[in-house]
Amino acid sequence: MIAEDSVLLRIGLVKVVEMAGFEVAAEAGDAQGLLAAVAEHRPDLAVVDVRMPPGFTDEGVRAALSIRRDRPETAVLLLSQYVEERYAAELLATNTSGVGYLLKQRVADVEEFVDALRRVADGGTALDPQVVAQLLVRRPSDPLERLTARERDVLALMAEGRSNAGIAGQLVVSESAVAKHINSILAKLDLPRADADHRRVLAVLRFLGVAG
Amino acid sequence: MKVPPRTRRALTRVARDTSFLALGAPLHLLLGFLLFVFSGLLWETVGGGDADAPVIMGLVVVLAVLAVPALTVAQIWRFRRLLGIDIPRPGPRRVLRQAGYHCFTGLLLGALEVLLLALLVAGVAAATVYVWIWAVPWEWRIQHHGYSSQAFYVTVAGLGALAAVPACAEALVRVETHLGPRLLGPDESEDLARRVADLTESRAGAVDAADAERRRIERDLHDGAQQRLVSLALNLGIAKATLKDLPPEARAVIEAAHQEAKEAIEELGNLVRGLHPAVLDELGLDAALSGLAARSPLPVRLRVDLPPRRTGAQGGEPGSGDGERAASAVEAVAYFVVSEALTNVAKHAREATRADVTVTRLGAILRVVIADDGVGGADPSRGSGLRGLAQRVRSVDGTFRMSSPVGGPTMMSVELPCPT
């Protein structure tokens, strides 16, 4: 399910989504069309542009929120021109599984975008690095200052929704090193250990004071 | 017959001046006439004459009182219609001065106008005396021998009078245009107050218009060029990902194009952000500034202390609860200040390791403070960036202060009025 008002971009998105092995059930150019199509096709994943007609403000976010409320099993990936962590926070406030929020230009890096698509569709999380950066900017709370630079990097990647393997790949370290960092972060932030990836994100966001 | 332009202009001016003065005479003399009637009636009453005199006197007074504003309007009309001089309507407290103008100055001016008009009429009559002579019976001409040379003198005198009329009229008009606006219009402080109000209004209009224009450009770029670029980059990305068996040169070209498209998106994004981001309208200053801070290459500590805008994540339509927000022009300026300041810090503040942005609302003042720990030495009198920033702050009556000693730190403080 793809909702994007720019036709050119929508065609491109369809291509990428199909490349990733998904089937595109429907396309929509505005929020109302999106909601109707979601009700009709019950897709597993909806890729939604934030700014759509008629108001070109935050229709996409509103639509995504209502999808999340009515059909929590539908994964939603929001695409936005701007980083706006409040949108992400609203989206993540209830349930972090199957939620993504990416800058629109990230779709240009096809492989990373496909990766994010799969993560979200599998019930994971994908947050844009800029969103994470903003979250960190906003809450310079004291416990964060206790983290080392490396641990901050790991935390940021965690917040983006990556798995241990993903973080290890990104930072070019071993997976066990990542696990060690994460344990240390969770300890420093006084957070109970959690098993699922998205629960870690929830924990991070809770700590950052965005969700909940 | 063709009239040379100079002559025509002079004739038009004389006609204009004389009609202005001719129209002035009754207007000027009306109140004087009422005054005359009044004194006549007073004389009669004192003399114990007509029993109705006091009643008529009262009527005259009422008429005079009513006449003052009416005459002012008529005079203002006369100045505008005939001379093109716009006299603003005076304030209500200027009635006495108007009355004075109509009674005394008006009397004098009216007398001069009557004199001038009499001179004109006499001049015309005298200059055309030969015509009149032919109208009288021929017996008279025979009886009055030598009338022709007398008529010649009269004609010369008439022509002389007519020659004097334009200069006199011009002088009198000049006196009137000097006195009229001064006595009929608002006085200087009223005039200044009005000018200030006008200017404030037109400046607010200009600021709003510029703001709307920025918003429009942002939207156009955002919904047009940027979307196309993203789509281009996406297609290049797809090409890169799918066309694995291309010759290396072709791959290199696609990769370079992909990279460039992404950079173009980034640059366009920066440009758009400097204008007026949609987030500012939708979610307010707080949200828009956090976007700026996150994008800054330096760590930025952002503290925004504004009245809460919206309660609850699903608090109705976007933009609800605007009552607490500062005017959109003020928010735009605050955003611009932070945007420019952070750009400056990143570009110019060498050795800066961090920046602090604090936005607080103190009653009717929105204060924005941006500090960095760079080498300092920034000078607002140089550098168009800082000057533009100060100008934009002044456009909403804000104050701009900057302290940047050599060696740092640099602190910029901006206060913007935002009445609640």
XYZ file of C-alpha atoms in Angstrom:
632
model
C 0.000 0.000 0.000
C 1.570 3.272 -1.057
C 0.239 6.760 -0.402
C 2.162 9.567 -2.075
C 0.775 12.546 -3.927
C 3.690 13.060 -6.302
C 3.007 10.699 -9.200
C 6.629 10.450 -10.306
C 7.785 9.528 -6.863
C 4.925 7.092 -6.416
C 5.953 5.181 -9.534
C 9.518 4.995 -8.212
C 8.340 3.863 -4.801
C 6.213 1.126 -6.341
C 9.268 -0.117 -8.208
C 11.403 -0.204 -5.090
C 8.743 -1.866 -3.005
C 8.258 -4.519 -5.653
C 12.016 -4.963 -5.843
C 11.992 -5.665 -2.145
C 9.641 -8.561 -2.865
C 6.378 -6.936 -1.767
C 3.216 -6.839 -3.730
C 1.647 -3.407 -4.107
C -2.052 -3.815 -3.392
C -3.074 -0.213 -3.969
C -1.804 3.295 -4.475
C -3.342 6.467 -3.130
C -2.730 10.159 -3.718
C -4.303 11.514 -0.563
C -5.138 10.599 3.000
C -8.759 9.707 2.342
C -7.805 7.401 -0.494
C -5.246 5.823 1.781
C -7.736 5.088 4.532
C -10.255 3.676 2.083
C -7.637 1.477 0.418
C -6.348 0.216 3.767
C -9.894 -0.728 4.775
C -10.397 -2.520 1.484
C -7.095 -4.330 0.967
C -5.904 -4.772 4.557
C -2.243 -4.482 3.568
C 0.617 -5.616 5.789
C 2.528 -2.426 5.232
C 1.586 1.134 4.287
C 4.183 3.588 2.990
C 2.779 7.049 3.660
C 3.924 10.550 2.736
C 3.445 13.072 5.559
C 2.422 16.015 3.422
C -0.477 15.209 1.141
C -3.510 16.969 -0.310
C -5.707 18.736 0.450
C -3.959 20.688 3.211
C -0.355 19.682 2.529
C 0.398 19.720 6.239
C 0.370 16.571 8.324
C -2.487 14.588 6.736
C -0.216 11.567 6.381
C 0.562 11.508 10.090
C -3.106 11.771 11.006
C -3.943 8.953 8.579
C -1.088 6.814 9.886
C -2.250 7.340 13.459
C -5.766 6.293 12.617
C -4.456 3.208 10.795
C -2.374 2.318 13.841
C -5.375 2.796 16.081
C -7.873 0.812 14.030
C -5.541 -1.883 12.640
C -2.476 -2.223 14.817
C -1.375 -5.190 12.706
C -0.698 -2.877 9.736
C 2.902 -1.717 9.658
C 3.335 1.953 8.694
C 6.372 3.621 7.205
C 6.094 7.407 7.111
C 8.098 9.399 4.622
C 8.701 13.027 5.391
C 10.552 15.926 3.865
C 11.471 17.199 7.277
C 12.672 15.605 10.374
C 9.970 16.145 12.898
C 10.350 14.056 15.941
C 6.953 14.971 17.249
C 5.346 13.075 14.397
C 7.556 10.126 15.242
C 6.699 10.451 18.899
C 2.967 10.463 18.175
C 3.398 7.429 15.992
C 5.517 5.580 18.508
C 3.481 6.577 21.519
C 1.232 3.511 21.530
C 3.148 0.691 19.959
C 6.567 0.630 18.389
C 6.273 -2.579 16.417
C 5.978 -2.098 12.706
C 6.612 1.634 12.664
C 9.017 3.578 10.525
C 9.748 7.244 10.022
C 12.238 8.178 7.354
C 13.309 11.274 5.511
C 12.012 11.176 1.977
C 15.433 11.437 0.456
C 16.445 8.157 2.120
C 14.497 6.292 -0.531
C 17.273 7.244 -2.931
C 19.586 4.822 -1.163
C 17.604 1.924 -2.444
C 19.291 -0.835 -0.512
C 19.019 0.908 2.834
C 15.439 1.797 2.102
C 14.576 -1.778 1.207
C 16.245 -2.825 4.432
C 14.088 -0.391 6.389
C 10.975 -1.567 4.551
C 11.668 -5.167 5.506
C 12.404 -4.251 9.109
C 9.147 -2.378 9.475
C 7.123 -5.052 7.688
C 8.593 -7.664 10.028
C 7.331 -5.746 13.026
C 10.535 -3.859 13.644
C 11.274 -0.158 13.730
C 13.070 2.164 11.347
C 13.828 5.664 12.484
C 15.753 8.158 10.439
C 19.189 9.005 11.839
C 18.138 12.653 11.800
C 15.083 11.893 13.895
C 17.306 10.143 16.377
C 19.735 13.055 16.342
C 16.840 15.336 17.126
C 15.686 13.178 19.965
C 19.158 13.320 21.426
C 19.314 17.105 20.941
C 16.059 17.613 22.667
C 16.684 15.650 25.810
C 20.207 16.293 26.917
C 19.298 14.639 30.208
C 22.025 13.853 32.633
C 22.185 10.053 32.309
C 23.062 10.475 28.622
C 26.137 12.434 29.583
C 27.399 9.349 31.341
C 27.618 7.453 28.073
C 30.832 7.198 26.116
C 30.938 8.409 22.544
C 30.861 4.830 21.301
C 27.883 4.006 23.469
C 26.074 7.041 22.098
C 26.678 5.804 18.574
C 25.276 2.453 19.551
C 22.307 4.082 21.242
C 21.603 6.164 18.151
C 21.699 3.091 15.927
C 19.508 1.247 18.388
C 17.054 4.075 18.212
C 17.061 3.864 14.438
C 15.726 0.370 14.886
C 18.708 -1.747 13.978
C 19.451 -5.160 15.326
C 22.714 -6.043 17.007
C 23.985 -7.495 13.750
C 23.001 -4.317 11.934
C 24.783 -2.147 14.470
C 27.854 -4.322 14.317
C 27.877 -4.045 10.537
C 27.489 -0.287 10.647
C 30.197 0.308 13.214
C 32.485 -2.410 11.862
C 32.809 -4.199 15.186
C 31.891 -7.687 16.323
C 28.365 -8.476 17.409
C 29.498 -9.395 20.879
C 31.105 -5.977 21.273
C 27.765 -4.422 20.383
C 25.996 -6.614 22.920
C 28.472 -5.491 25.545
C 27.908 -1.825 24.710
C 24.161 -2.296 24.872
C 24.327 -3.956 28.236
C 26.455 -1.120 29.481
C 24.035 1.469 28.072
C 21.019 -0.224 29.604
C 22.831 -0.404 32.898
C 23.859 3.235 32.790
C 20.365 4.306 31.874
C 18.816 2.144 34.597
C 16.684 0.232 32.136
C 15.626 -3.365 32.580
C 16.904 -5.728 29.942
C 14.533 -6.561 27.130
C 14.603 -9.242 24.461
C 12.928 -7.955 21.324
C 14.582 -5.268 19.208
C 11.613 -2.942 19.145
C 11.347 -3.094 22.915
C 14.803 -1.676 23.080
C 13.699 1.220 20.896
C 10.691 1.735 23.081
C 12.979 1.795 26.069
C 15.259 4.290 24.397
C 12.382 6.518 23.406
C 10.820 6.258 26.848
C 14.069 7.313 28.297
C 14.331 10.199 25.875
C 10.926 11.258 27.094
C 9.293 11.144 23.697
C 6.942 8.241 24.040
C 4.815 7.696 27.088
C -5.218 79.067 -33.611
C -2.486 77.133 -31.919
C -1.700 78.199 -28.370
C 1.933 77.617 -27.325
C 2.125 75.176 -24.402
C 3.678 77.721 -22.078
C 0.900 80.192 -22.632
C -1.667 77.490 -22.289
C -0.168 76.373 -19.012
C -0.080 79.942 -17.726
C -3.700 80.465 -18.755
C -4.756 77.241 -17.084
C -2.989 78.283 -13.941
C -4.602 81.694 -13.882
C -8.001 80.083 -14.449
C -7.333 77.593 -11.686
C -6.109 80.256 -9.250
C -9.005 82.582 -9.905
C -11.600 79.860 -9.594
C -9.943 78.734 -6.384
C -10.110 82.267 -5.019
C -13.605 82.900 -6.367
C -14.844 79.788 -4.630
C -12.952 80.817 -1.513
C -14.655 84.171 -1.183
C -18.145 82.941 -0.187
C -16.725 80.204 1.983
C -14.448 82.639 3.739
C -17.009 85.302 4.182
C -19.911 83.143 5.342
C -18.911 83.070 8.980
C -17.995 86.740 8.856
C -21.442 87.433 7.463
C -23.049 85.440 10.283
C -20.920 87.397 12.739
C -22.094 90.622 11.130
C -25.739 89.576 11.340
C -25.198 88.587 14.936
C -23.683 91.902 15.920
C -26.473 93.697 14.089
C -29.057 91.749 16.026
C -27.143 92.367 19.237
C -27.210 96.074 18.536
C -30.930 95.928 17.962
C -31.533 93.925 21.143
C -29.487 96.357 23.200
C -31.399 99.189 21.558
C -34.637 97.481 22.663
C -35.940 97.007 19.150
C -37.270 93.821 17.632
C -38.573 91.331 20.211
C -37.755 88.416 17.916
C -34.078 89.379 17.716
C -32.852 87.078 20.551
C -34.510 84.077 18.862
C -32.895 84.871 15.542
C -29.632 85.464 17.383
C -29.826 81.981 18.827
C -30.471 80.598 15.377
C -27.479 82.446 14.025
C -25.264 81.043 16.763
C -26.458 77.515 16.068
C -25.889 78.063 12.382
C -22.392 79.365 13.040
C -21.529 76.396 15.240
C -22.796 73.992 12.617
C -21.049 75.929 9.890
C -17.552 75.423 11.310
C -17.123 71.710 10.524
C -19.106 72.037 7.315
C -16.901 74.900 6.158
C -13.792 72.921 7.065
C -14.976 70.053 4.921
C -15.805 72.449 2.110
C -12.396 74.108 2.343
C -10.580 70.784 2.374
C -12.567 69.798 -0.669
C -11.683 73.109 -2.345
C -7.970 72.614 -1.702
C -8.007 69.074 -2.989
C -10.275 69.630 -5.982
C -8.668 72.777 -7.327
C -5.078 72.715 -6.131
C -4.519 69.017 -5.580
C -3.418 69.635 -2.005
C -4.549 66.938 0.358
C -5.305 68.230 3.819
C -5.948 65.355 6.228
C -9.108 65.658 8.279
C -8.253 67.330 11.576
C -8.840 65.690 14.905
C -11.945 66.662 16.909
C -9.930 68.778 19.327
C -9.024 71.285 16.635
C -12.435 72.944 16.450
C -11.289 76.227 18.014
C -8.483 76.647 15.565
C -10.853 75.936 12.698
C -13.332 78.458 14.046
C -10.496 80.977 14.275
C -9.549 80.280 10.697
C -13.069 80.732 9.441
C -13.773 83.888 11.503
C -10.600 85.935 11.334
C -8.137 84.576 8.797
C -11.090 83.789 6.591
C -12.394 87.320 6.881
C -9.080 88.776 5.791
C -8.596 86.258 3.017
C -12.192 86.701 1.900
C -11.717 90.471 1.729
C -8.556 90.072 -0.352
C -10.311 87.592 -2.595
C -13.197 89.978 -3.136
C -10.750 92.765 -3.905
C -8.943 90.623 -6.407
C -12.145 89.500 -8.047
C -13.263 93.148 -8.192
C -9.944 94.049 -9.799
C -10.473 91.295 -12.344
C -14.002 92.354 -13.171
C -13.021 96.044 -13.317
C -10.014 95.167 -15.458
C -12.122 93.233 -17.913
C -14.710 96.001 -17.999
C -12.121 98.734 -18.492
C -10.095 96.866 -21.065
C -13.166 96.387 -23.175
C -14.404 99.953 -22.784
C -14.514 100.550 -26.553
C -17.081 97.821 -26.840
C -19.258 99.403 -24.196
C -19.002 102.780 -25.843
C -20.554 101.411 -28.992
C -23.467 100.291 -26.921
C -24.385 103.805 -25.774
C -26.502 106.025 -28.106
C -24.504 107.908 -30.715
C -25.863 111.313 -29.481
C -23.841 110.837 -26.291
C -20.664 110.322 -28.251
C -21.267 113.505 -30.204
C -21.940 115.466 -27.035
C -18.809 114.147 -25.288
C -16.055 115.270 -27.509
C -12.684 113.642 -27.021
C -14.155 110.560 -25.356
C -11.884 108.437 -27.480
C -8.666 109.447 -25.766
C -10.314 109.048 -22.331
C -11.425 105.613 -23.375
C -7.856 104.905 -24.391
C -6.597 105.704 -20.863
C -9.311 103.515 -19.345
C -8.358 100.666 -21.638
C -4.706 100.952 -20.675
C -5.629 100.993 -16.986
C -7.833 97.913 -17.503
C -5.082 96.037 -19.294
C -2.684 97.002 -16.512
C -5.131 95.661 -13.933
C -5.561 92.444 -15.896
C -1.797 92.044 -16.130
C -1.541 92.416 -12.373
C -4.263 89.852 -11.649
C -2.256 86.629 -12.290
C 0.610 87.725 -10.046
C -1.763 88.855 -7.302
C -3.792 85.665 -7.612
C -0.675 83.570 -7.392
C 0.523 85.427 -4.325
C -2.836 85.069 -2.643
C -3.032 81.362 -3.478
C 0.431 80.975 -2.024
C -0.665 82.665 1.198
C -3.710 80.412 1.336
C -1.804 77.230 0.737
C 0.546 78.295 3.476
C -2.202 79.001 6.001
C -4.894 76.528 5.020
C -3.252 73.183 5.759
C -1.708 74.592 8.899
C -4.943 75.860 10.385
C -7.399 73.380 8.918
C -5.367 70.184 9.098
C -4.171 68.281 12.108
C -1.249 69.795 14.010
C 2.249 68.403 13.862
C 2.007 65.901 16.696
C -1.279 64.577 15.336
C 0.304 64.443 11.931
C 3.292 62.517 13.263
C 1.120 60.118 15.209
C -0.885 59.463 12.086
C 2.255 58.960 10.032
C 3.636 56.537 12.581
C 0.372 54.598 12.559
C 0.384 54.537 8.762
C 3.986 53.420 8.601
C 3.497 50.748 11.236
C 0.583 49.407 9.295
C 2.329 49.435 5.954
C 5.441 47.866 7.446
C 3.415 45.104 9.038
C 1.834 44.564 5.646
C 5.223 44.386 3.978
C 6.539 41.962 6.590
C 3.489 39.755 6.194
C 3.750 39.863 2.434
C 7.407 38.842 2.543
C 6.518 36.068 4.940
C 3.746 34.803 2.696
C 6.117 34.919 -0.241
C 8.703 32.838 1.609
C 6.036 30.325 2.472
C 4.919 30.148 -1.137
C 8.468 29.623 -2.392
C 9.001 26.952 0.207
C 5.864 25.141 -0.854
C 6.693 25.431 -4.537
C 10.180 24.058 -4.045
C 8.956 21.404 -1.697
C 6.112 20.120 -3.803
C 7.838 20.643 -7.127
C 11.572 20.601 -7.578
C 12.341 18.607 -4.475
C 9.887 15.810 -5.285
C 11.292 15.530 -8.776
C 14.817 15.357 -7.478
C 13.898 12.667 -4.989
C 12.211 10.737 -7.754
C 15.293 11.153 -9.954
C 17.590 10.000 -7.192
C 15.297 7.082 -6.490
C 15.331 5.975 -10.119
C 19.096 6.287 -10.270
C 19.246 4.275 -7.065
C 17.067 1.590 -8.624
C 19.305 1.580 -11.690
C 22.337 1.228 -9.462
C 20.782 -1.616 -7.531
C 19.377 -3.585 -10.482
C 21.798 -3.073 -13.352
C 24.599 -5.157 -11.946
C 26.096 -6.333 -15.231
C 26.837 -2.902 -16.697
C 30.329 -1.969 -17.837
C 32.252 -0.269 -15.014
C 32.242 3.128 -16.803
C 28.462 3.120 -17.015
C 28.191 2.107 -13.383
C 30.528 4.927 -12.409
C 28.411 7.406 -14.315
C 25.212 6.194 -12.677
C 26.834 6.272 -9.273
C 28.114 9.801 -9.804
C 24.686 10.937 -10.981
C 23.068 9.270 -7.986
C 25.480 10.961 -5.614
C 24.930 14.304 -7.241
C 21.170 13.975 -7.116
C 21.376 13.222 -3.407
C 23.602 16.216 -2.820
C 21.229 18.407 -4.792
C 18.370 17.231 -2.565
C 20.449 18.076 0.469
C 21.300 21.544 -0.825
C 17.753 22.266 -1.827
C 16.654 21.079 1.582
C 19.013 23.532 3.267
C 17.745 26.320 1.060
C 14.124 25.512 1.801
C 14.779 25.283 5.509
C 16.173 28.816 5.545
C 12.916 30.127 4.126
C 9.935 29.171 6.184
C 9.488 25.488 6.906
C 6.010 24.086 6.932
C 6.769 22.539 10.304
C 6.877 26.057 11.744
C 3.260 26.614 10.763
C 2.099 23.158 11.703
C 3.831 22.471 14.963
C 5.346 25.761 15.994
C 8.697 27.206 16.896
C 9.724 24.494 19.288
C 9.465 21.715 16.727
C 10.990 23.742 13.907
C 13.976 24.750 16.023
C 14.657 21.203 17.123
C 14.967 20.327 13.436
C 17.540 23.071 13.000
C 19.467 22.019 16.059
C 19.578 18.386 14.968
C 20.945 19.318 11.584
C 23.687 21.540 12.886
C 27.136 20.000 12.510
C 27.939 21.075 16.054
C 26.233 19.745 19.132
C 23.495 22.195 19.987
C 21.788 22.343 23.325
C 18.301 23.624 22.699
C 16.053 24.895 25.421
C 12.644 26.151 24.450
C 10.411 27.437 27.182
C 7.152 28.488 25.627
C 3.582 28.162 26.828
C 2.319 24.695 25.883
C 0.587 24.734 22.583
C -1.318 21.533 22.228
C -2.336 18.957 24.769
C -2.510 15.297 23.853
C -1.067 13.643 20.790
C -4.335 13.687 18.907
C -5.471 17.110 19.963
C -7.666 17.880 17.009
C -6.714 19.722 13.873
C -3.240 21.059 13.340
C -3.022 24.658 14.403
C -5.566 24.385 17.171
C -4.646 26.196 20.338
C -2.939 28.981 18.430
C -3.972 31.444 21.078
C -0.769 30.826 22.980
C 1.505 31.208 20.029
C 3.337 34.326 19.004
C 2.360 36.028 15.757
C 3.461 34.071 12.736
C 5.757 36.896 11.596
C 7.461 36.874 15.009
C 7.884 33.098 14.940
C 9.311 33.337 11.460
C 11.846 35.922 12.606
C 12.815 33.850 15.640
C 13.281 30.804 13.427
C 15.309 32.795 10.926
C 17.518 34.193 13.695
C 18.347 30.741 15.027
C 18.814 29.339 11.521
C 21.200 32.120 10.521
C 23.024 32.095 13.825
C 23.650 28.354 13.701
C 24.800 28.646 10.100
C 27.175 31.407 11.159
C 28.489 29.361 14.040
C 29.142 26.422 11.742
C 30.757 28.610 9.096
C 32.657 31.273 10.967
C 33.048 30.466 14.634
C 36.345 28.664 14.448
C 37.130 26.265 17.238
C 33.571 26.293 18.436
C 32.705 22.947 19.975
C 29.129 23.598 20.940
C 26.279 26.049 20.732
C 23.468 26.868 23.108
C 20.092 28.041 21.933
C 17.614 29.274 24.496
C 14.158 30.508 23.615
C 11.986 31.888 26.387
C 8.797 33.803 26.554
C 8.819 36.504 29.202
C 5.356 37.986 29.176
C 5.100 39.943 25.967
C 8.729 39.338 24.983
C 10.092 36.375 23.095
C 13.781 36.149 23.844
C 16.167 34.142 21.733
C 19.739 33.690 22.917
C 22.350 31.883 20.879
C 25.792 31.346 22.337
C 28.845 29.491 21.136
C 32.317 28.897 22.526
C 34.197 29.809 19.343
C 36.960 32.356 18.886
C 34.573 35.311 18.775
C 35.317 38.540 16.982
C 32.083 38.648 15.033
C 31.160 42.167 14.013
C 27.588 42.991 13.022
C 28.732 46.079 11.118
C 30.580 43.809 8.729
C 29.105 40.798 7.074
C 25.766 40.965 5.309
C 24.484 37.907 7.177
C 24.478 39.586 10.552
C 23.186 42.824 9.129
C 20.322 41.052 7.398
C 19.568 39.314 10.641
C 19.468 42.576 12.574
C 17.257 44.102 9.888
C 14.834 41.247 10.027
C 14.681 41.584 13.807
C 13.983 45.293 13.505
C 11.211 44.618 11.014
C 9.063 43.398 13.893
C 10.348 46.024 16.366
C 12.710 43.595 18.006
C 16.062 44.372 19.547
C 19.290 42.733 18.508
C 22.347 42.579 20.731
C 25.584 40.864 20.100
C 28.670 40.377 22.178
C 31.613 38.723 20.531
C 34.948 39.700 22.056
C 38.020 38.422 20.287
C 38.766 35.109 21.939
C 35.098 34.380 22.465
C 32.610 33.447 23.545
C 30.011 34.871 21.194
C 26.537 35.586 22.403
C 23.655 36.877 20.390
C 20.511 38.014 22.116
C 17.329 38.906 20.320
C 14.138 40.134 21.911
C 10.945 40.144 19.924
C 7.745 41.759 21.115
C 4.746 39.468 20.993
C 1.774 41.004 22.764
C -0.577 38.443 24.205
